[in-house]
Every structure is written in structure tokens, then in C-alpha cells.
CSV table of C-alpha atoms in Angstrom, one decimal:
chain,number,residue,atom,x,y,z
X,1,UNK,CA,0.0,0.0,0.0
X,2,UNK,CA,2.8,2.7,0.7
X,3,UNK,CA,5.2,1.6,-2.3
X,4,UNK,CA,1.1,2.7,-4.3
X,5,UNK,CA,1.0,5.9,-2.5
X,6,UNK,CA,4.1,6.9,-2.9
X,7,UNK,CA,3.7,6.2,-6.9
X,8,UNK,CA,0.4,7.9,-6.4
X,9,UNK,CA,2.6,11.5,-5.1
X,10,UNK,CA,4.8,10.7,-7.8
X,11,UNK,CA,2.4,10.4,-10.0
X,12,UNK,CA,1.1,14.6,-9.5
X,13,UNK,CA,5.0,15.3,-9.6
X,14,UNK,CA,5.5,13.9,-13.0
X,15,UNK,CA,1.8,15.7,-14.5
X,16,UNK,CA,2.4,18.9,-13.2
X,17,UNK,CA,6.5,18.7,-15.1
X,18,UNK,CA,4.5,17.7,-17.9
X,19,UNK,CA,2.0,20.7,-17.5
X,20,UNK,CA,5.4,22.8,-17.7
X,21,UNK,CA,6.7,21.0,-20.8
X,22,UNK,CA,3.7,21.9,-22.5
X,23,UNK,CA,3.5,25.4,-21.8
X,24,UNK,CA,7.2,25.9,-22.8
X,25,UNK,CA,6.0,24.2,-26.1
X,26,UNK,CA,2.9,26.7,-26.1
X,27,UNK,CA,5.2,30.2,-25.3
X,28,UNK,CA,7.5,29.2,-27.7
X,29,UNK,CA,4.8,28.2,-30.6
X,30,UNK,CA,2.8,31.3,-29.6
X,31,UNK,CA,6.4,33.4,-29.8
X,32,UNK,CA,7.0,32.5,-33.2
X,33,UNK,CA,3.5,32.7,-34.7
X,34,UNK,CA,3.2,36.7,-33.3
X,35,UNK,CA,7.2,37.0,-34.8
X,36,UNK,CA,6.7,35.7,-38.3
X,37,UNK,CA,3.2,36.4,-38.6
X,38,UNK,CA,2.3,32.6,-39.2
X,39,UNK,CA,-1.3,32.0,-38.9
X,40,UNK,CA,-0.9,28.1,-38.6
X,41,UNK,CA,0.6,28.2,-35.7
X,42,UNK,CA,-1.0,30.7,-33.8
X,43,UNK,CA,-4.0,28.2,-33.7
X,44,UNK,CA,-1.6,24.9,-33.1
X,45,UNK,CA,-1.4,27.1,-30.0
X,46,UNK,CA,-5.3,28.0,-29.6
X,47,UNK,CA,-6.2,24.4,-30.1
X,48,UNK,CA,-3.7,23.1,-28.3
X,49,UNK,CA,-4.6,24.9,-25.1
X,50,UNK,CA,-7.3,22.5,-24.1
X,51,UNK,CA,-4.2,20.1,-23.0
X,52,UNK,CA,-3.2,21.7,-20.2
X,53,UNK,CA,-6.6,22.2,-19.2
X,54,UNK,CA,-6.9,18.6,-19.5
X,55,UNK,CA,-3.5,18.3,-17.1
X,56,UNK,CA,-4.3,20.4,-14.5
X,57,UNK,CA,-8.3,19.0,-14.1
X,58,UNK,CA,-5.6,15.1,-13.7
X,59,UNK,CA,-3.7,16.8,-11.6
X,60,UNK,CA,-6.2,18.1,-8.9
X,61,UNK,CA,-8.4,14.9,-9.4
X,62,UNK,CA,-5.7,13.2,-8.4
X,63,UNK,CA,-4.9,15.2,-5.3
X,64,UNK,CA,-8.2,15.5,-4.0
X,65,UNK,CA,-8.5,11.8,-4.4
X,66,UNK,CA,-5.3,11.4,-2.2
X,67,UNK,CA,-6.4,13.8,0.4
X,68,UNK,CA,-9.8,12.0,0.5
X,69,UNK,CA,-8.6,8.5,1.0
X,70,UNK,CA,-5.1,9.1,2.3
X,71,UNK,CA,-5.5,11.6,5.0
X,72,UNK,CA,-1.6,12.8,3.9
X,73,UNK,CA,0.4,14.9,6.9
X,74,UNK,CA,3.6,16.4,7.2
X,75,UNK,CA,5.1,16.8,3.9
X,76,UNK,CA,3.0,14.5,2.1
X,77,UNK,CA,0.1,17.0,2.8
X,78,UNK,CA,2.6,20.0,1.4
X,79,UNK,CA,3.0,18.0,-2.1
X,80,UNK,CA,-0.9,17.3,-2.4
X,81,UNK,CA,-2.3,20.9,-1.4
X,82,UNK,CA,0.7,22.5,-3.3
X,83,UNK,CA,0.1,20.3,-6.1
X,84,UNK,CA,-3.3,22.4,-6.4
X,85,UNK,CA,-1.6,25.6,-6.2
X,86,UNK,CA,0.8,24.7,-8.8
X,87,UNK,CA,-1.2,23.5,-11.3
X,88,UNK,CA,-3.2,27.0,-11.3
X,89,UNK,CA,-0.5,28.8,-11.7
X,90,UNK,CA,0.9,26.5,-14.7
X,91,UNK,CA,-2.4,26.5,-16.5
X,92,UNK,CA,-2.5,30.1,-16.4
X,93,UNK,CA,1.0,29.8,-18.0
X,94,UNK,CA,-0.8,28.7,-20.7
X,95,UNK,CA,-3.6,31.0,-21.0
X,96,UNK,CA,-1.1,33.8,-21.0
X,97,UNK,CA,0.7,31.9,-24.0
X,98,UNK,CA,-2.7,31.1,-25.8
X,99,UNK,CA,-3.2,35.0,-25.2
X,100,UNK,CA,0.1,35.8,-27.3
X,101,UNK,CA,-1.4,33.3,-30.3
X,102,UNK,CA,-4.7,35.1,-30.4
X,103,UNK,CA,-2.8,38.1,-30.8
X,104,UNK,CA,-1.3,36.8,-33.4
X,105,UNK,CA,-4.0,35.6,-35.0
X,106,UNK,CA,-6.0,38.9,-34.1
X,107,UNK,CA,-4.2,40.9,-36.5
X,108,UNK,CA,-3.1,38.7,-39.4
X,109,UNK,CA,-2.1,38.9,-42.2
X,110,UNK,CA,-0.5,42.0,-40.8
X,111,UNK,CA,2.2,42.3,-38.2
X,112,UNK,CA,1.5,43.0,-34.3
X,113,UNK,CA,5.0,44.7,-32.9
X,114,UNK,CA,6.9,47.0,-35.2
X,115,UNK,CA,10.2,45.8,-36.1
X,116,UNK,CA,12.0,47.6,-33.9
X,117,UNK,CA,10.5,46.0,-30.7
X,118,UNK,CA,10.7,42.4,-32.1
X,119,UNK,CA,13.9,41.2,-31.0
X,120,UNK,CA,12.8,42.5,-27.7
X,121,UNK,CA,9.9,39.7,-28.0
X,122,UNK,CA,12.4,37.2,-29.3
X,123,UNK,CA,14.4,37.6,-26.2
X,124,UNK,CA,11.4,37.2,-23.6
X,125,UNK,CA,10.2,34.4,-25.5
X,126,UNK,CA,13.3,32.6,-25.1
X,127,UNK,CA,13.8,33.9,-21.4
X,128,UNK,CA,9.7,32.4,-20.5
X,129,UNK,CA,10.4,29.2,-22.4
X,130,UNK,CA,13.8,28.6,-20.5
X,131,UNK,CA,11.7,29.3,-17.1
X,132,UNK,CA,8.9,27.0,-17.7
X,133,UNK,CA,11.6,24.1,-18.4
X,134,UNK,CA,13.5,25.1,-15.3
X,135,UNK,CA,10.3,25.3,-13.1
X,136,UNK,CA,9.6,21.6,-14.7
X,137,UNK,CA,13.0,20.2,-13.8
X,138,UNK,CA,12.6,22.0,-10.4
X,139,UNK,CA,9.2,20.0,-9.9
X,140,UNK,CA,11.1,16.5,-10.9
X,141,UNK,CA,14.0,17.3,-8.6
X,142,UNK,CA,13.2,19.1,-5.5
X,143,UNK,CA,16.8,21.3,-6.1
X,144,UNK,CA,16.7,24.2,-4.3
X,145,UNK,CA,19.2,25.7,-5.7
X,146,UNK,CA,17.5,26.0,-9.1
X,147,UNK,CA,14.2,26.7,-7.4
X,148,UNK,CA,16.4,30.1,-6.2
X,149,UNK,CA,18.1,30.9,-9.5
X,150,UNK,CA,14.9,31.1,-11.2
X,151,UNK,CA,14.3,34.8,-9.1
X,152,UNK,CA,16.9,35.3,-10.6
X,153,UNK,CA,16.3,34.2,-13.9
X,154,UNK,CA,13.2,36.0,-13.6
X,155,UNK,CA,15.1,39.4,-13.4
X,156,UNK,CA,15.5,39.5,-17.3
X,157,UNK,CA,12.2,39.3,-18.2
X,158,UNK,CA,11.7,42.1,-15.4
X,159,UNK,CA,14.5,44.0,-17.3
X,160,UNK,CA,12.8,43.3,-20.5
X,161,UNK,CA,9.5,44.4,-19.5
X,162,UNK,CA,10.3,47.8,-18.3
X,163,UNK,CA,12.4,48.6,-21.1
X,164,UNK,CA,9.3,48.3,-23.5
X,165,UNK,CA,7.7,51.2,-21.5
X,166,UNK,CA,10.8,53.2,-21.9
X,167,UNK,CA,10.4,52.4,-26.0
X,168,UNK,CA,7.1,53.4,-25.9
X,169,UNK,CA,7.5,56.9,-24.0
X,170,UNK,CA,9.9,57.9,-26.6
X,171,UNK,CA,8.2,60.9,-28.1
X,172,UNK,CA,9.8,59.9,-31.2
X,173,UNK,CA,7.2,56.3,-31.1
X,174,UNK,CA,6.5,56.4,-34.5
X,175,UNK,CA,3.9,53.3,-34.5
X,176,UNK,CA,0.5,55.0,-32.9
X,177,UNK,CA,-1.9,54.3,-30.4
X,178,UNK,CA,-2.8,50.8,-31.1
X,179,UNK,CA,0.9,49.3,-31.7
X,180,UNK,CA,1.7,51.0,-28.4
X,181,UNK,CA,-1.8,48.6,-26.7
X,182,UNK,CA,-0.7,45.4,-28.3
X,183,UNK,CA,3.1,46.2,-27.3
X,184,UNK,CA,2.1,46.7,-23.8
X,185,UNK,CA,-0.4,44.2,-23.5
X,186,UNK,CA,1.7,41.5,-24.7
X,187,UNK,CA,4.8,42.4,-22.4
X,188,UNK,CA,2.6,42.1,-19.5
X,189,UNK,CA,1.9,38.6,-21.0
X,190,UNK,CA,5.2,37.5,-20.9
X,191,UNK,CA,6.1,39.0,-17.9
X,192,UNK,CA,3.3,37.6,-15.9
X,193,UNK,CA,3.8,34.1,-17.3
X,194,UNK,CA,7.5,34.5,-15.8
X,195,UNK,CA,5.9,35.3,-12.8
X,196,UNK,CA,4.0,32.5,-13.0
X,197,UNK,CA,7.0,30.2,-13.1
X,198,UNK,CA,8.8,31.4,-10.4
X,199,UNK,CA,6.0,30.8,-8.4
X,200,UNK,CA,5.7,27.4,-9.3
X,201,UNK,CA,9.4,27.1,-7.9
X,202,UNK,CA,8.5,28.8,-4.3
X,203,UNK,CA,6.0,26.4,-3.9
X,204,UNK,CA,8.4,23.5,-4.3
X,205,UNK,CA,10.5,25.1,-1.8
X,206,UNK,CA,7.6,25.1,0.9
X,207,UNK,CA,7.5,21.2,-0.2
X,208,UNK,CA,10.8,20.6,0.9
X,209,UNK,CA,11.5,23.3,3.9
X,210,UNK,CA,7.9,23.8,5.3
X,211,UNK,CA,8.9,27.5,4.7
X,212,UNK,CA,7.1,29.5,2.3
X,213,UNK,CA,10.0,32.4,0.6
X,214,UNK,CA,8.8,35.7,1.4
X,215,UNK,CA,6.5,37.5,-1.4
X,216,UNK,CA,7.4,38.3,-4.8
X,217,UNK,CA,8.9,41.7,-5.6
X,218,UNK,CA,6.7,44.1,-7.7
């Protein structure tokens, strides 16, 4: 019965890494459809969207079963009620990526950022991809120490972030009104789905050490 129970803890472990996987997958798909303008994969990434619902409704059916019939305690009862919490915050990962396709697909055939912004994108793409893989292997592993880097990781998509708003104050913004929404819109995308993966990580701290880290800076 314990050697089932533990595969049973293991088992939310391994589907909320997967949850990750896919949203890195999702961010990146999303990142290239709103780059290149490529309708076809804009909706790969709108269609696609209803797998991590799919994940997270396994994932919490799954812990609600355990607390039901296992009565966990101690850390056990950290991974299942965390589990929970994780798997909201990983499924909005997505939403904010499916956000980013419909964009995309929003204004095709024409181009959402102006040129000069888009390596800008590129970069926080690559930066929220890199987190959602890290918050994955963080999940897998338990390591601490990559649970802290990614605060720190997190910094250059802060970076990134703010430095659109200094683009867009330029009185010299060339690009009007509604370049300057879907600029701003979609940065706050990307930098809330960073968020989002850090705090996947803080909650696998309060797994191991029973401590939650203190709160997020704004």
C-alpha cells in the first residue's frame, strides 16, 4: 500500500513537469506565430490549449483523491495541497501563451510589434520558455538551488519588461496608439507568465523546507 501511495505522489510530480513541458512548447509556438506572422501556428497554440486544461483537471483529481482516502500529513500533505496551487499557476502559464497566439492571429495577415521591438519579444520568449523548463526540472528534482536561480532568472524578463515602456515613452514612437496597446499588452503577457514560473518554484521550496520564501517583488 505505501510503495502505491508513494507512486500515487509521484504520479502529480510527474503531470504537473508535464503541465510545464507543455506550456514551454505553447510560449514558444505562440512566440513564433506573433514574430513571423504565421497563422498556422497561432491556432496549433489555440487548439492546443485545451491540454493543459486537461492536465491540471488530472492533476487536482488526483490530489483531491489522495487527500480524500489518504489523509496525507507532514510533507505529504505539502505536495498534495501544493500540487493544487501549482497547477493553477501552470495553466495560467498557458492561458497567458494562448493569449500571445490570439494576438497573433488577431491581426493577421499583418504584423503585431513593429520591427524595432521584435527582437525585444524574441528575447522574452526565449527567457519564458527557458523558465517553464526550469520550473519543470525544479518539480522533478526538488533542487533548491534551481528553485532560487529562477528569481533570478526572472530578473531578465523584469528587465525586458520595463524597457518596452521606456520604448514606448519615446516621443519619437513612430507606431500610434494601437501598436503601443498590443506592445504593452503583450509584455505584461510575458512577464506575468515568468511570474507565474517562479511561483511554481516557491511552492516547491515550501514542499521541501515547510517554509514559504517571502512574497514576490513588484
Amino acid at each position: 500500500m505505501r510503495e502505491q501511495y508513494q507512486e500515487q505522489l509521484d504520479g502529480l510530480a510527474a503531470g504537473l513537469a508535464d503541465m510545464c513541458d507543455q506550456t514551454a512548447v505553447a510560449l514558444d509556438t505562440a512566440t513564433r506565430a506573433l514574430l513571423d506572422c504565421d497563422l498556422p501556428l497561432a491556432e496549433e497554440v489555440i487548439s492546443d490549449d485545451v491540454k493543459v486544461d486537461e492536465l491540471r483537471a488530472d492533476v487536482e483529481e488526483k490530489a483531491f483523491e489522495l487527500l480524500a482516502l489518504q489523509a496525507p500529513v507532514a510533507t505529504d500533505l505539502r505536495i498534495v495541497v501544493s500540487a493544487i496551487h501549482v497547477a493553477t499557476d501552470i495553466e495560467r502559464m498557458g492561458d497567458l501563451a494562448l493569449h500571445v497566439a490570439q494576438a497573433a492571429r488577431r491581426r493577421h495577415p499583418d504584423p503585431v510589434l513593429p520591427e524595432e521591438v521584435q527582437p525585444y519579444f524574441a528575447e522574452m520568449g526565449r527567457v519564458g520558455v527557458m523558465l517553464a523548463r526550469k520550473a519543470g526540472e525544479v518539480i522533478r528534482t526538488r533542487n533548491l538551488v534551481a528553485a532560487e536561480e529562477l528569481e533570478s532568472d526572472d530578473d531578465a524578463m523584469d528587465d525586458l519588461h520595463r524597457h518596452m515602456f521606456t520604448v514606448m515613452m519615446d516621443r519619437h514612437w513612430p507606431h500610434g496608439v494601437a501598436a503601443a496597446v498590443d506592445v504593452t499588452l503583450l509584455a505584461r503577457f510575458y512577464e506575468r507568465y515568468a511570474d507565474h514560473a517562479v511561483a511554481v518554484a516557491r511552492r516547491i521550496v515550501y514542499v521541501v523546507t515547510g517554509q514559504m520564501p517571502g512574497p514576490l517583488a513588484v
